[in-house]
Protein backbone atom coordinates (compact mmCIF):
# COMPACT_ATOMS: atom_id res chain seq x y z
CA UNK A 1 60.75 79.40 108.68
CA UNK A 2 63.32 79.07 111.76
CA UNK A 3 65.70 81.87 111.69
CA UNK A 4 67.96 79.86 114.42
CA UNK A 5 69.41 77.43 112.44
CA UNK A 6 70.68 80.60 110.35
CA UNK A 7 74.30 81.65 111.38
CA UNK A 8 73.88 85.45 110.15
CA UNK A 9 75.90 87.42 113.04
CA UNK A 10 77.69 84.57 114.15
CA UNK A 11 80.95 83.61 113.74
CA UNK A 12 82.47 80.72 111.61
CA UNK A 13 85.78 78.65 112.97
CA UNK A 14 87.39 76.19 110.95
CA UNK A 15 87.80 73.11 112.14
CA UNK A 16 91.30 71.33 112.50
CA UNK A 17 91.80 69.37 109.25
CA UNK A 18 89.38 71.24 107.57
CA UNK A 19 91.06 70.27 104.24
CA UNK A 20 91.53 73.67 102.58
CA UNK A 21 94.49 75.50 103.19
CA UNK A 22 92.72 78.62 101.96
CA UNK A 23 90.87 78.25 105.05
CA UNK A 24 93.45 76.91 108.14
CA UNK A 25 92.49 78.45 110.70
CA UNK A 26 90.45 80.77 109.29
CA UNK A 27 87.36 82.59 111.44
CA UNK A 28 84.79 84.29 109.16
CA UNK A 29 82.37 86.69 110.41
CA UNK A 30 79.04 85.62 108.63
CA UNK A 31 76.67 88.89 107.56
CA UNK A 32 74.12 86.84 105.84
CA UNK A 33 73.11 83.30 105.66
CA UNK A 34 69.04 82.20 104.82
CA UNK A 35 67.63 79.25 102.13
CA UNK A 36 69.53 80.62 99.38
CA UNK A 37 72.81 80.71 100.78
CA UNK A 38 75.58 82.01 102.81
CA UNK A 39 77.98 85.03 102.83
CA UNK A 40 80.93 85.70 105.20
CA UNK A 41 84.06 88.05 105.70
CA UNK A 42 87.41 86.31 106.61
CA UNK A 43 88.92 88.41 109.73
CA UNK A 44 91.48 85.46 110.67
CA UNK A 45 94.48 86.35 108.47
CA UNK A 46 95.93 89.34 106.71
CA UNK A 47 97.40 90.15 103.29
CA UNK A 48 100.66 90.58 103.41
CA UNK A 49 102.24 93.80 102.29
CA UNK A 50 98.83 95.52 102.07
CA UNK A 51 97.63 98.29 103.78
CA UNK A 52 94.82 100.38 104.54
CA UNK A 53 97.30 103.00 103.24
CA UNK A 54 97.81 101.01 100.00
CA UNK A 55 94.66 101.05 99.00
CA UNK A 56 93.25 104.27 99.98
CA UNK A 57 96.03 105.81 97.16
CA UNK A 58 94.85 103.44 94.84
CA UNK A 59 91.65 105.42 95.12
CA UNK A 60 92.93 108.89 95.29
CA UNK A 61 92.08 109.08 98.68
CA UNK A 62 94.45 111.46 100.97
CA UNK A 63 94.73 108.80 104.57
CA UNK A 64 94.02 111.80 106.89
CA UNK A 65 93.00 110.50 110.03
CA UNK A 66 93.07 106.98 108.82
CA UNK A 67 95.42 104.76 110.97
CA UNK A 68 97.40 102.44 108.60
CA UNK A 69 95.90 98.98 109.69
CA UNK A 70 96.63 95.61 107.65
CA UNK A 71 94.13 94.03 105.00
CA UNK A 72 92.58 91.54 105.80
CA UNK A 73 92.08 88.13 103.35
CA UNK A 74 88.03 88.39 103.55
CA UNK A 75 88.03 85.14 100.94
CA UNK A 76 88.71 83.06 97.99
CA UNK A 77 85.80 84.85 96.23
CA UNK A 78 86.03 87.92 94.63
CA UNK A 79 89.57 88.82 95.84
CA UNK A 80 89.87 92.65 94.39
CA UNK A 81 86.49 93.51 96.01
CA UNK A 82 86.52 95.90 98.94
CA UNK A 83 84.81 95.54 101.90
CA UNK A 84 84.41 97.28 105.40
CA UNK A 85 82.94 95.41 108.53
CA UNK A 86 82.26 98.30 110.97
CA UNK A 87 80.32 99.24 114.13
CA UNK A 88 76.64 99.79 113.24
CA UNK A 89 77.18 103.76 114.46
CA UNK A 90 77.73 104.57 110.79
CA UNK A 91 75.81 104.07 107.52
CA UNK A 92 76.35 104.80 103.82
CA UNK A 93 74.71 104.16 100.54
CA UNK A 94 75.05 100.03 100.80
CA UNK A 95 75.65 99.69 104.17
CA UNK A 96 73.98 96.38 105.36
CA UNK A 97 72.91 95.78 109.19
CA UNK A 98 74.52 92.47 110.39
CA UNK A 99 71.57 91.39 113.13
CA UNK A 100 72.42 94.34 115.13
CA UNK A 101 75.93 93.23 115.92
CA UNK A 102 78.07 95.36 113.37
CA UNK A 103 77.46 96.11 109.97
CA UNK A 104 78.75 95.59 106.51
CA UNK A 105 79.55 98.13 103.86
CA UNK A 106 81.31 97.85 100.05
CA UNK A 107 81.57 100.72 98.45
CA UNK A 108 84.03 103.97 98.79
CA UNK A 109 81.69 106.30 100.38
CA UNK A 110 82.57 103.96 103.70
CA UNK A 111 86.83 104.65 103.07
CA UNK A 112 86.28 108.24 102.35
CA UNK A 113 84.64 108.61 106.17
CA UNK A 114 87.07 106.34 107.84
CA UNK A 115 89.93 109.04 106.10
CA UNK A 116 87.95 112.12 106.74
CA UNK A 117 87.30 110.67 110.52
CA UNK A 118 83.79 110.86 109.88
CA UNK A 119 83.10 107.15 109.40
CA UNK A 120 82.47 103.89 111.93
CA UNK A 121 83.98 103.78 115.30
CA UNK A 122 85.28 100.80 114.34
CA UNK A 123 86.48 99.37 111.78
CA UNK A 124 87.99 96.10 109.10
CA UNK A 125 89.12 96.13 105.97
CA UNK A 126 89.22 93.26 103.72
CA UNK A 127 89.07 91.76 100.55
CA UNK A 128 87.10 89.21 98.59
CA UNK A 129 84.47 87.28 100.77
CA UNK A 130 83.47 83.96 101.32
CA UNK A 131 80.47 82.40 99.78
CA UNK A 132 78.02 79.37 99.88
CA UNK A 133 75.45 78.33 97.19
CA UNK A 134 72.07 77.14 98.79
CA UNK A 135 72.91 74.20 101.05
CA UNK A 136 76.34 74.39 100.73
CA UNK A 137 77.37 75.77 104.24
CA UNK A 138 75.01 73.64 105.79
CA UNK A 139 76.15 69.95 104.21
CA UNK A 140 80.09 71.65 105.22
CA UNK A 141 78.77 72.18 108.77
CA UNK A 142 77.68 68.59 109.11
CA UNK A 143 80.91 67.38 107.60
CA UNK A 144 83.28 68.40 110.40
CA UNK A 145 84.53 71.55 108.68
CA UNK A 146 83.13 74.58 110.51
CA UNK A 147 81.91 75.07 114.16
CA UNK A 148 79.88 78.66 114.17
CA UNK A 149 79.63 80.11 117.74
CA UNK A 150 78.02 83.51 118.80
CA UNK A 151 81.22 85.48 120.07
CA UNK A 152 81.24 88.96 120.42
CA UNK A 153 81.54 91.72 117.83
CA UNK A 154 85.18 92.65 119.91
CA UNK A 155 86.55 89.78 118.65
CA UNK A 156 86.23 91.87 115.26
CA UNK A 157 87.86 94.55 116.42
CA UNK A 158 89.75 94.26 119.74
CA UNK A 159 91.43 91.09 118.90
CA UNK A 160 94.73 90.81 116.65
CA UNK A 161 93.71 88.58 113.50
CA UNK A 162 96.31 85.96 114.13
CA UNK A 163 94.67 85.76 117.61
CA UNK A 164 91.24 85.53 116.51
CA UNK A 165 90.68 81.72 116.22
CA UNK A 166 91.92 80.04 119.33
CA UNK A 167 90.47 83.45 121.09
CA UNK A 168 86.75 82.59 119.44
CA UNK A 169 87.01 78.57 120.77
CA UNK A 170 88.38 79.93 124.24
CA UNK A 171 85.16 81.82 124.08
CA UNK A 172 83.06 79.08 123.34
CA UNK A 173 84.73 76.76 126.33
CA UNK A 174 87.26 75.00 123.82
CA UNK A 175 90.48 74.60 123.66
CA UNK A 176 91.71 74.00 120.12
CA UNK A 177 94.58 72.43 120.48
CA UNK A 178 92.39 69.55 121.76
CA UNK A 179 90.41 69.00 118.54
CA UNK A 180 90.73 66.15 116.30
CA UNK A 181 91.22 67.18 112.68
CA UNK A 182 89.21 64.23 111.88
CA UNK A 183 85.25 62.64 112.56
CA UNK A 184 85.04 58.84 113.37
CA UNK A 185 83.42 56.85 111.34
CA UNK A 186 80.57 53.93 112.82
């Protein structure tokens, strides 16, 4: 099977027009995507009034060394579950490898580091994900909803989130605010 046409690693923009407001511009960073289906993190937009702060009490979990960052809306799916997308210089119990550009971890062990100072070098949190069945991402792909584009694992981390979309087409060659937020028909 071609791994190519598979977008794990890669970064997801939406398009202009893209016709769910869950996902205006919305850039997902994708940490797996094969025959079966497709699984991203959002890193475009924030929750507001949520902090890395916020949630750490929620677990017990004295901040320490933590800097108080913002949440970040990961997705529609799942929307209470935790996740971290960090530098692949640290691994826990679930921690899963993103094709060698960062890595992807859900559970606590990953919160308790980041607090203690022991954990990534860098670091995201979000919550809730977003998912595709088998096909699903692909038959959105071809319907002008989502251009994917390699980027670089800074825009993760080095870029503000409200920044990260028209940052990820400038990288790519494109500016956004020339897109059409609609295909032609022949």
């Amino acid at each position: 099977m071609d791994s190519t046409r598979f977008l794990t690693g890669q970064f997801l923009l939406a398009m202009p027009g893209i016709g769910d407001p869950r996902f205006e511009r919305a850039v997902i960073a994708m940490c797996a995507h094969d025959v079966e289906g497709a699984l991203g993190i959002g890193i475009g937009d924030t929750i507001d009034g949520l902090t890395l702060h916020d949630l750490l009490k929620q677990f017990e979990i004295e901040p320490g060394l933590a800097p108080d960052t913002p949440v970040h809306f990961g997705g529609p799916v799942e929307p209470r579950r935790g996740f971290v997308l960090h530098s692949p210089d640290w691994g826990g119990q679930d921690t899963i490898d993103v094709g060698g550009r960062w890595a992807l971890s859900g559970t606590i062990d990953v919160l308790r580091a980041i607090a203690e100072g022991t954990g990534p070098s860098k670091w995201i949190v979000a919550l809730g994900y977003a998912g595709w069945s088998e096909g699903q991402l692909d038959n959105e792909l071809a319907r002008h909803g989502w251009f994917n584009t390699d980027g670089t694992p800074d825009l993760i981390y080095d870029i503000d989130a409200e920044d990260r979309w028209a940052v990820a087409f400038a990288g790519a060659g494109i500016d956004p605010r020339l897109l059409a937020n609609s295909t032609g028909r022949a």
